[in-house]
Amino acid sequence: MTDNPPTTLTITERALVEVNGIEVIEESERTARPSDLFWPWFAANVSVFGMSYAAFVYGFGISFAQAVVVAVVGVVLSFFLCGVIAIAGKRGSAPTMVLSRAAFGVDGQKVPGVVSWLVSIGWETFLAIMAVLATATVFRELGWADGTATKVIATLVVTALIVLASVAGYHTIMRLQSVLTWVTGAITIVYIAMTLHLVDLSTVTLRESGSTESVIGALVMVMTGFGLGWINIAADWSRYQKRSASGAAIVFWNTLGGALPVVLLVGYGLLLVGSRPDLEEGIANDPIGTLATILPTWFLVPFLLAAVLALVSGAVLGIYSSGLTLLSLGVDIPRPAAAGLDGLILTAGTIWVVFFAESFLAPFQSFLITLGVPLAAWAGILMADIALRRRSYDERALFDADGRYGAWDWTSVGTMVVASVLGWGLVINLFADAASWNNWQGYLLGPLGLGGREGTWAYANVGVLVALVLGFVVTYAARRATVRRQEAGQARTEDPAVAP
């Protein structure tokens, strides 16, 4: 697959399309190497939260061996898909949702753009909430005040760190992430060393094996909770790559940076939680704080530092990209203001959950599965579009509804809608009591002979995978001629001597 130079813009034209944070990156600024992608993805995922995820995996009633397979396959595959999306950033040097216009049309992109913004807002708020709750738990373990005042201060500090770093922009974030990788990684290694004596292999291996449906359900949850949760921002961090950078190298470093820490941490969590079933209940309400309760007092402060920094690191990526998504939707404000607006929403969401909500993990996971279906459909469509293209994107057309990508690509929009409707019919709300507003899904499980909402296949949530595969296959088949026509016109524009 080769990437030819795109249609470039004059200085005057570039000023017209430079809508604050979503402008096409100048060639002179594209100095990043594929290996640079390792740092933001590793730093954002080397969080002890990964250990907590072991409790959610075991919640599907599967054995340790099955859980290990689920963790490795689900994590690596989901971050590999992120790497594929990241190739678009190298080809078009613009944010993910701007590049999505090539597949959906300049205006049609707003359909997946809204879903992307909601997912990013949800994730960054979730990470901020966990940081605040972990702070309160560690303070309680230290014998310090852990009441309202502590939570208020923690909320202000955490949200301020996230917003300030996001406003600072790409280069500051990249430097910050490279430092956080070493700090959080080192403290996490110490945590493992200090809790290793609690691992009891005889207890871990006593867990009985689960059904095929349970294994698939755990796999979908892992994919949605990790790589697929980041996939809508994957190209945001590769847009500074040199145009000559290897696509395979971008996929490799993206996958390695995201998957390596998660596989190791979830794997250790499976050993630890499998040895201490009493941790599972606590993790459901306070994932990270619960892990602190088994530590000696003197290590609680370093543990808290690592946990909060890792969560802040992940939230910074989310809020920076959610700001870019807002701009791609046509919100005409400066990028710092977009980050500030998202920061206000994040703060409000954190305050509501920390001080008023009785439970947040269950509703959040229900929300995640629901938005995971259309997000998976979008990802399949964009990956097929990337696979079909042989040239870099036409930069000007990404910002012109009258250009070669058009205002609406009804094939892509229709595919996303249909894939989402089918996908929602094949997932259920696993948290019916805590999120009763989401009990409308699963309407195809009965008609398709899969046992209905109470059947064993209901908990597999195969709708996410169906939406992903359907989005890719339909797009690859139905839009092949469209992409070839677009690229033929682009070639004639760049080189008038090229024959029709």
Coordinates of C-alpha atoms in Angstrom, one line a residue:
M1 CA 0.0 0.0 0.0
T2 CA 1.6 3.3 -1.0
D3 CA 0.9 6.8 0.1
N4 CA 1.3 9.5 -2.5
P5 CA 1.6 13.2 -1.6
P6 CA -1.8 14.8 -1.0
T7 CA -3.3 17.8 -2.5
T8 CA -1.6 20.6 -0.5
L9 CA -3.0 24.0 0.5
T10 CA -1.6 27.4 0.0
I11 CA -0.9 29.6 3.1
T12 CA -4.1 31.5 2.5
E13 CA -6.2 28.4 2.0
R14 CA -4.7 26.8 5.0
A15 CA -5.7 29.7 7.1
L16 CA -9.3 29.2 6.0
V17 CA -9.4 25.6 7.1
E18 CA -7.3 26.0 10.3
V19 CA -10.3 25.8 12.6
N20 CA -8.4 26.1 15.8
G21 CA -7.3 22.6 16.9
I22 CA -8.4 20.6 13.8
E23 CA -6.2 22.1 11.2
V24 CA -4.0 19.9 8.9
I25 CA -0.5 19.7 10.4
E26 CA 2.2 21.5 8.4
E27 CA 4.8 19.2 6.9
S28 CA 7.6 20.9 8.8
E29 CA 5.9 20.0 12.1
R30 CA 5.5 16.3 11.2
T31 CA 8.7 15.1 13.0
A32 CA 7.3 12.2 15.1
R33 CA 8.5 8.7 14.7
P34 CA 6.3 5.5 15.1
S35 CA 8.1 4.6 18.3
D36 CA 7.0 7.9 19.8
L37 CA 3.5 6.4 19.9
F38 CA 4.5 3.9 22.6
W39 CA 4.7 6.6 25.3
P40 CA 1.2 8.1 25.4
W41 CA -0.5 4.7 25.0
F42 CA 1.7 3.0 27.6
A43 CA 1.3 5.9 30.1
A44 CA -2.5 6.0 29.7
N45 CA -2.8 2.3 30.3
V46 CA -0.2 1.4 33.0
S47 CA -2.9 1.9 35.6
V48 CA -3.6 -0.4 38.5
F49 CA -7.2 -0.2 37.2
G50 CA -6.2 -2.9 34.9
M51 CA -5.8 -5.3 37.9
S52 CA -9.4 -4.3 38.9
Y53 CA -10.7 -5.5 35.6
A54 CA -9.9 -9.0 36.6
A55 CA -13.0 -8.9 38.9
F56 CA -15.2 -7.9 36.0
V57 CA -13.8 -10.8 33.8
Y58 CA -14.4 -13.3 36.6
G59 CA -17.9 -12.0 36.9
F60 CA -18.8 -13.9 33.7
G61 CA -18.2 -17.2 35.6
I62 CA -15.1 -18.3 33.7
S63 CA -11.9 -20.1 34.8
F64 CA -8.5 -18.6 35.3
A65 CA -7.2 -20.2 32.0
Q66 CA -10.2 -18.9 30.1
A67 CA -9.8 -15.5 31.7
V68 CA -6.1 -15.3 30.6
V69 CA -7.0 -16.1 27.0
V70 CA -9.8 -13.5 27.1
A71 CA -7.4 -10.9 28.5
V72 CA -4.6 -11.5 26.0
V73 CA -6.8 -11.9 22.8
G74 CA -9.2 -9.1 23.8
V75 CA -6.6 -6.5 24.7
V76 CA -4.1 -7.2 21.9
L77 CA -6.8 -7.3 19.2
S78 CA -8.6 -4.2 20.4
F79 CA -5.4 -2.1 20.5
F80 CA -4.4 -3.6 17.1
L81 CA -7.6 -2.1 15.7
C82 CA -6.6 1.3 17.3
G83 CA -3.3 0.9 15.4
V84 CA -5.1 0.4 12.1
I85 CA -7.1 3.6 12.7
A86 CA -3.9 5.4 13.6
I87 CA -2.6 4.9 10.0
A88 CA -5.2 7.5 8.9
G89 CA -3.5 10.1 11.1
K90 CA -0.3 9.6 9.2
R91 CA -2.0 9.8 5.9
G92 CA -4.1 12.9 6.6
S93 CA -2.3 14.7 9.5
A94 CA -5.7 15.7 11.0
P95 CA -7.7 14.5 14.0
T96 CA -9.6 11.2 13.8
M97 CA -13.0 12.6 13.4
V98 CA -11.9 15.0 10.6
L99 CA -10.4 12.1 8.8
S100 CA -13.7 10.2 9.3
R101 CA -15.2 12.7 6.8
A102 CA -13.6 10.8 3.9
A103 CA -15.8 7.9 4.7
F104 CA -19.0 9.7 6.0
G105 CA -18.9 13.0 4.2
V106 CA -18.0 16.4 5.7
D107 CA -21.5 16.7 7.3
G108 CA -22.2 13.1 7.7
Q109 CA -19.3 12.7 10.0
K110 CA -21.3 14.4 12.7
V111 CA -23.3 11.2 13.2
P112 CA -20.3 9.2 14.5
G113 CA -18.8 12.4 15.9
V114 CA -21.6 12.8 18.5
V115 CA -21.1 9.1 19.5
S116 CA -17.3 9.7 19.8
W117 CA -17.8 12.8 21.9
L118 CA -20.1 11.0 24.3
V119 CA -17.7 8.1 24.6
S120 CA -14.7 10.4 25.3
I121 CA -16.6 12.4 27.9
G122 CA -17.8 9.2 29.5
W123 CA -14.3 7.8 29.8
E124 CA -12.5 10.9 31.0
T125 CA -15.2 11.4 33.7
F126 CA -15.0 7.7 34.7
L127 CA -11.2 8.0 35.2
A128 CA -11.5 11.2 37.2
I129 CA -14.2 9.6 39.4
M130 CA -11.9 6.6 40.1
A131 CA -9.0 9.0 41.0
V132 CA -11.2 10.8 43.6
L133 CA -12.6 7.6 45.1
A134 CA -9.1 6.1 45.3
T135 CA -7.9 9.2 47.1
A136 CA -10.6 9.0 49.7
T137 CA -10.0 5.3 50.3
V138 CA -6.2 5.7 50.7
F139 CA -6.8 8.7 53.1
R140 CA -9.1 6.4 55.2
E141 CA -6.5 3.7 55.3
L142 CA -3.9 6.2 56.5
G143 CA -6.3 7.3 59.3
W144 CA -6.7 10.7 57.7
A145 CA -9.9 12.5 57.0
D146 CA -11.8 10.9 54.1
G147 CA -15.0 12.8 54.2
T148 CA -16.6 15.5 52.1
A149 CA -13.8 18.0 52.4
T150 CA -11.2 15.5 51.2
K151 CA -13.4 14.5 48.2
V152 CA -14.0 18.1 47.3
I153 CA -10.2 18.9 47.3
A154 CA -9.4 15.7 45.4
T155 CA -12.1 16.5 42.8
L156 CA -10.7 20.0 42.3
V157 CA -7.0 18.9 42.1
V158 CA -7.7 15.9 39.7
T159 CA -10.0 17.9 37.3
A160 CA -7.6 20.8 37.3
L161 CA -4.6 18.6 36.4
I162 CA -6.6 17.0 33.6
V163 CA -7.9 20.2 32.1
L164 CA -4.6 22.1 32.3
A165 CA -2.6 19.4 30.7
S166 CA -5.2 19.1 27.9
V167 CA -5.2 22.8 27.2
A168 CA -1.4 22.7 27.0
G169 CA -1.6 20.6 23.8
Y170 CA 0.0 17.8 21.9
H171 CA 3.7 18.4 22.6
T172 CA 3.3 19.0 26.3
I173 CA 1.2 15.9 26.6
M174 CA 3.7 13.8 24.8
R175 CA 6.5 14.9 27.1
L176 CA 4.3 14.4 30.1
Q177 CA 3.3 10.9 29.1
S178 CA 6.9 9.8 28.7
V179 CA 7.7 10.9 32.2
L180 CA 4.5 9.4 33.7
T181 CA 5.4 6.0 32.0
W182 CA 8.5 5.6 34.2
V183 CA 6.9 6.9 37.4
T184 CA 3.7 4.9 37.3
G185 CA 5.4 1.9 35.8
A186 CA 8.0 1.8 38.6
I187 CA 5.5 2.1 41.4
T188 CA 3.2 -0.5 39.8
I189 CA 6.1 -3.0 39.8
V190 CA 6.7 -2.3 43.5
Y191 CA 3.0 -2.9 44.1
I192 CA 3.2 -6.3 42.4
A193 CA 6.3 -7.2 44.4
M194 CA 4.6 -6.3 47.7
T195 CA 1.4 -8.3 47.0
L196 CA 2.9 -11.3 45.3
H197 CA 2.8 -13.3 48.5
L198 CA -1.0 -13.1 48.5
V199 CA -1.2 -15.1 45.3
D200 CA -2.5 -18.7 45.9
L201 CA -2.4 -20.7 42.7
S202 CA -4.3 -23.6 44.3
T203 CA -7.3 -21.2 44.9
V204 CA -7.0 -19.6 41.5
T205 CA -7.2 -22.9 39.7
L206 CA -10.3 -24.0 41.6
R207 CA -12.5 -21.7 39.5
E208 CA -14.7 -23.7 37.2
S209 CA -14.8 -23.2 33.4
G210 CA -17.6 -21.2 31.9
S211 CA -19.6 -21.6 28.7
T212 CA -18.5 -20.5 25.3
E213 CA -21.1 -17.7 25.6
S214 CA -19.5 -16.5 28.9
V215 CA -16.1 -16.5 27.3
I216 CA -17.3 -14.4 24.4
G217 CA -19.1 -12.0 26.7
A218 CA -15.9 -11.5 28.8
L219 CA -14.0 -11.0 25.5
V220 CA -16.4 -8.3 24.3
M221 CA -16.2 -6.5 27.6
V222 CA -12.4 -6.5 27.6
M223 CA -12.3 -5.2 24.0
T224 CA -14.8 -2.5 24.7
G225 CA -13.2 -1.5 28.0
F226 CA -9.7 -1.2 26.6
G227 CA -8.8 -0.7 22.9
L228 CA -12.3 -0.1 21.5
G229 CA -12.7 2.6 24.2
W230 CA -9.8 4.5 22.7
I231 CA -10.3 3.7 19.0
N232 CA -12.2 7.0 18.3
I233 CA -9.1 9.1 19.1
A234 CA -6.3 6.8 17.7
A235 CA -5.4 9.0 14.8
D236 CA -5.2 12.1 17.0
W237 CA -1.8 11.0 18.2
S238 CA -0.4 9.8 14.9
R239 CA -1.1 13.0 12.9
Y240 CA 2.4 14.3 13.7
Q241 CA 4.0 11.3 12.1
K242 CA 6.2 11.8 9.0
R243 CA 4.3 11.0 5.8
S244 CA 7.1 8.5 5.0
A245 CA 6.5 6.6 8.3
S246 CA 5.7 2.9 8.0
G247 CA 2.1 2.0 8.5
A248 CA 3.1 -1.3 9.9
A249 CA 5.4 0.4 12.4
I250 CA 2.6 2.7 13.5
V251 CA 0.3 -0.3 14.1
F252 CA 3.0 -2.1 16.0
W253 CA 4.0 0.7 18.4
N254 CA 0.4 1.7 19.0
T255 CA -0.5 -1.9 19.8
L256 CA 2.6 -2.5 22.0
G257 CA 2.2 0.7 24.0
G258 CA -1.5 0.1 24.7
A259 CA -1.6 -3.7 25.1
L260 CA 1.7 -4.5 27.0
P261 CA 0.8 -2.8 30.3
V262 CA -2.8 -4.0 30.2
V263 CA -2.0 -7.6 29.5
L264 CA 0.5 -7.7 32.3
L265 CA -1.7 -5.9 34.8
V266 CA -5.0 -7.8 34.0
G267 CA -3.0 -11.0 34.1
Y268 CA -1.6 -10.2 37.6
G269 CA -5.1 -9.1 38.7
L270 CA -6.5 -12.4 37.7
L271 CA -4.0 -14.1 40.0
L272 CA -4.5 -11.7 42.8
V273 CA -8.3 -11.4 42.7
G274 CA -8.6 -15.1 42.0
S275 CA -6.7 -15.7 45.2
R276 CA -8.7 -13.2 47.2
P277 CA -12.4 -13.5 46.2
D278 CA -13.2 -10.9 49.0
L279 CA -11.7 -8.2 46.8
E280 CA -14.3 -8.7 44.1
E281 CA -17.2 -7.0 46.0
G282 CA -15.1 -4.0 47.0
I283 CA -13.8 -3.5 43.5
A284 CA -17.3 -3.2 42.2
N285 CA -17.7 0.1 44.1
D286 CA -14.1 1.4 44.3
P287 CA -11.8 -0.4 41.9
I288 CA -8.5 1.2 42.8
G289 CA -9.1 2.0 46.4
T290 CA -9.9 -1.6 47.2
L291 CA -6.5 -2.7 45.9
A292 CA -4.9 -0.2 48.3
T293 CA -6.5 -2.0 51.3
I294 CA -4.0 -4.9 51.1
L295 CA -0.9 -2.6 51.2
P296 CA 1.2 -1.7 54.2
T297 CA 0.6 1.9 55.4
W298 CA 4.0 3.3 54.4
F299 CA 3.3 2.4 50.7
L300 CA -0.1 4.0 50.4
V301 CA 1.0 7.4 49.4
P302 CA 3.3 6.2 46.5
F303 CA 0.5 3.9 45.5
L304 CA -2.0 6.8 45.5
L305 CA 0.4 8.9 43.5
A306 CA 0.9 6.2 40.8
A307 CA -2.9 5.5 40.6
V308 CA -3.9 9.1 40.3
L309 CA -1.2 10.0 37.8
A310 CA -2.1 7.0 35.6
L311 CA -5.8 7.9 35.7
V312 CA -5.0 11.6 35.0
S313 CA -2.8 10.5 32.1
G314 CA -5.7 8.5 30.5
A315 CA -8.2 11.3 31.1
V316 CA -5.8 13.9 29.5
L317 CA -5.9 11.9 26.2
G318 CA -9.6 11.7 26.4
I319 CA -10.4 15.4 27.1
Y320 CA -7.9 16.6 24.5
S321 CA -9.5 14.5 21.9
S322 CA -13.0 15.2 22.9
G323 CA -12.2 18.9 22.5
L324 CA -11.0 18.2 18.9
T325 CA -14.2 16.2 18.3
L326 CA -16.3 19.2 19.4
L327 CA -14.5 21.4 16.9
S328 CA -15.0 18.8 14.1
L329 CA -18.8 18.9 14.9
G330 CA -18.8 22.6 14.0
V331 CA -18.5 24.2 17.5
D332 CA -16.8 27.4 16.7
I333 CA -14.6 28.1 19.7
P334 CA -10.9 28.0 20.4
R335 CA -9.5 24.6 21.3
P336 CA -8.6 25.7 24.8
A337 CA -12.2 26.8 25.3
A338 CA -13.4 23.4 24.0
A339 CA -11.1 21.6 26.5
G340 CA -12.5 24.0 29.2
L341 CA -16.1 23.2 28.3
D342 CA -15.4 19.5 28.4
G343 CA -13.6 20.1 31.7
L344 CA -16.8 21.6 33.2
I345 CA -18.8 18.6 32.1
L346 CA -16.2 16.3 33.5
T347 CA -16.2 18.2 36.8
A348 CA -20.0 18.2 37.0
G349 CA -20.1 14.4 36.3
T350 CA -17.5 13.7 38.9
I351 CA -19.2 15.7 41.6
W352 CA -22.6 14.0 40.9
V353 CA -21.2 10.5 41.0
V354 CA -18.9 11.0 44.0
F355 CA -21.4 12.9 46.2
F356 CA -24.8 11.8 45.0
A357 CA -24.8 8.5 43.0
E358 CA -25.2 5.2 44.9
S359 CA -23.4 3.3 42.2
F360 CA -21.5 4.3 39.1
L361 CA -19.6 1.3 37.8
A362 CA -22.7 -0.6 36.8
P363 CA -24.4 2.3 34.9
F364 CA -21.1 3.2 33.3
Q365 CA -20.5 -0.3 32.0
S366 CA -24.1 -0.4 30.7
F367 CA -23.5 2.9 29.0
L368 CA -20.2 1.6 27.6
I369 CA -21.8 -1.4 25.9
T370 CA -24.6 0.7 24.4
L371 CA -22.3 3.3 22.8
G372 CA -19.8 0.5 22.1
V373 CA -22.1 -0.9 19.4
P374 CA -22.3 2.2 17.1
L375 CA -18.6 3.0 17.9
A376 CA -17.7 -0.5 16.7
A377 CA -19.8 0.0 13.5
W378 CA -18.0 3.3 12.9
A379 CA -14.6 1.6 13.5
G380 CA -15.3 -1.1 11.0
I381 CA -16.4 1.4 8.4
L382 CA -13.3 3.6 8.8
M383 CA -10.9 0.6 8.8
A384 CA -12.4 -0.6 5.5
D385 CA -12.1 2.9 4.1
I386 CA -8.4 2.9 5.2
A387 CA -7.9 -0.5 3.6
L388 CA -9.4 0.6 0.3
R389 CA -7.4 3.8 -0.1
R390 CA -4.0 3.9 -1.8
R391 CA -3.3 7.6 -1.5
S392 CA -3.1 10.1 1.3
Y393 CA -6.2 12.1 2.0
D394 CA -7.1 15.2 0.0
E395 CA -6.7 17.8 2.7
R396 CA -8.8 20.5 1.1
A397 CA -11.7 18.1 0.6
L398 CA -11.8 17.2 4.3
F399 CA -13.0 20.7 5.0
D400 CA -15.2 21.3 1.9
A401 CA -18.7 19.8 1.8
D402 CA -18.7 20.4 -2.0
G403 CA -15.4 18.6 -2.4
R404 CA -14.7 15.0 -3.5
Y405 CA -15.8 13.5 -0.2
G406 CA -19.1 15.3 -0.4
A407 CA -21.5 16.4 2.4
W408 CA -23.0 13.0 3.2
D409 CA -22.0 9.5 2.3
W410 CA -25.3 7.8 2.7
T411 CA -23.8 4.3 2.3
S412 CA -21.5 4.8 5.3
V413 CA -24.2 6.5 7.4
G414 CA -26.8 3.9 6.5
T415 CA -24.3 1.1 7.2
M416 CA -23.6 2.5 10.7
V417 CA -27.3 2.9 11.5
V418 CA -28.3 -0.6 10.3
A419 CA -25.2 -2.2 12.0
S420 CA -26.1 -0.4 15.2
V421 CA -29.7 -1.5 15.2
L422 CA -28.7 -5.1 14.6
G423 CA -26.0 -4.8 17.2
W424 CA -28.3 -3.4 19.9
G425 CA -30.6 -6.3 19.2
L426 CA -27.9 -8.7 20.2
V427 CA -26.7 -7.1 23.4
I428 CA -28.4 -6.8 26.7
N429 CA -28.1 -4.5 29.7
L430 CA -26.1 -6.6 32.2
F431 CA -27.0 -4.1 34.9
A432 CA -30.8 -4.0 34.7
D433 CA -31.3 -3.0 38.3
A434 CA -28.7 -0.2 38.4
A435 CA -29.5 1.1 34.9
S436 CA -33.1 0.2 34.2
W437 CA -33.2 3.0 31.5
N438 CA -31.1 0.7 29.3
N439 CA -33.3 -2.4 29.3
W440 CA -34.6 -1.9 25.8
Q441 CA -31.8 -3.8 24.1
G442 CA -31.7 -7.5 23.1
Y443 CA -34.8 -7.5 21.0
L444 CA -33.3 -9.8 18.3
L445 CA -32.2 -12.6 20.7
G446 CA -35.6 -14.2 20.7
P447 CA -36.5 -13.9 17.0
L448 CA -33.1 -15.3 16.0
G449 CA -33.5 -18.4 18.3
L450 CA -30.8 -17.4 20.7
G451 CA -32.8 -17.9 23.8
G452 CA -34.1 -14.4 24.3
R453 CA -32.9 -11.9 27.0
E454 CA -32.7 -14.7 29.6
G455 CA -30.8 -17.2 27.3
T456 CA -27.1 -18.0 27.6
W457 CA -26.2 -16.1 24.5
A458 CA -27.7 -12.9 25.9
Y459 CA -24.7 -12.3 28.1
A460 CA -22.2 -12.8 25.2
N461 CA -23.0 -9.3 23.9
V462 CA -22.1 -10.4 20.4
G463 CA -23.8 -7.3 19.0
V464 CA -20.5 -5.4 19.4
L465 CA -18.6 -7.8 17.2
V466 CA -21.5 -8.1 14.7
A467 CA -21.5 -4.3 14.3
L468 CA -17.7 -4.2 13.9
V469 CA -17.6 -6.9 11.3
L470 CA -20.7 -5.8 9.4
G471 CA -19.4 -2.2 9.2
F472 CA -16.1 -3.4 7.7
V473 CA -17.5 -6.0 5.3
V474 CA -20.3 -3.9 3.9
T475 CA -18.1 -0.8 3.5
Y476 CA -15.3 -2.8 1.8
A477 CA -17.7 -4.2 -0.7
A478 CA -20.1 -1.3 -1.2
R479 CA -17.7 1.7 -1.2
R480 CA -14.9 0.2 -3.3
A481 CA -16.0 2.0 -6.5
T482 CA -16.6 5.3 -4.6
V483 CA -13.1 5.3 -3.2
R484 CA -11.5 4.4 -6.6
R485 CA -13.5 7.3 -8.2
Q486 CA -12.4 9.7 -5.5
E487 CA -8.8 8.8 -5.8
A488 CA -8.8 8.9 -9.6
G489 CA -10.1 12.5 -9.4
Q490 CA -7.5 13.3 -6.8
A491 CA -4.8 11.9 -9.1
R492 CA -5.9 14.1 -12.0
T493 CA -6.0 17.1 -9.8
E494 CA -2.5 16.6 -8.5
D495 CA -1.2 15.7 -12.0
P496 CA -3.3 16.9 -14.9
A497 CA -1.3 14.6 -17.2
V498 CA -2.9 11.6 -15.7
A499 CA -5.4 10.1 -18.1
P500 CA -9.0 9.7 -17.0

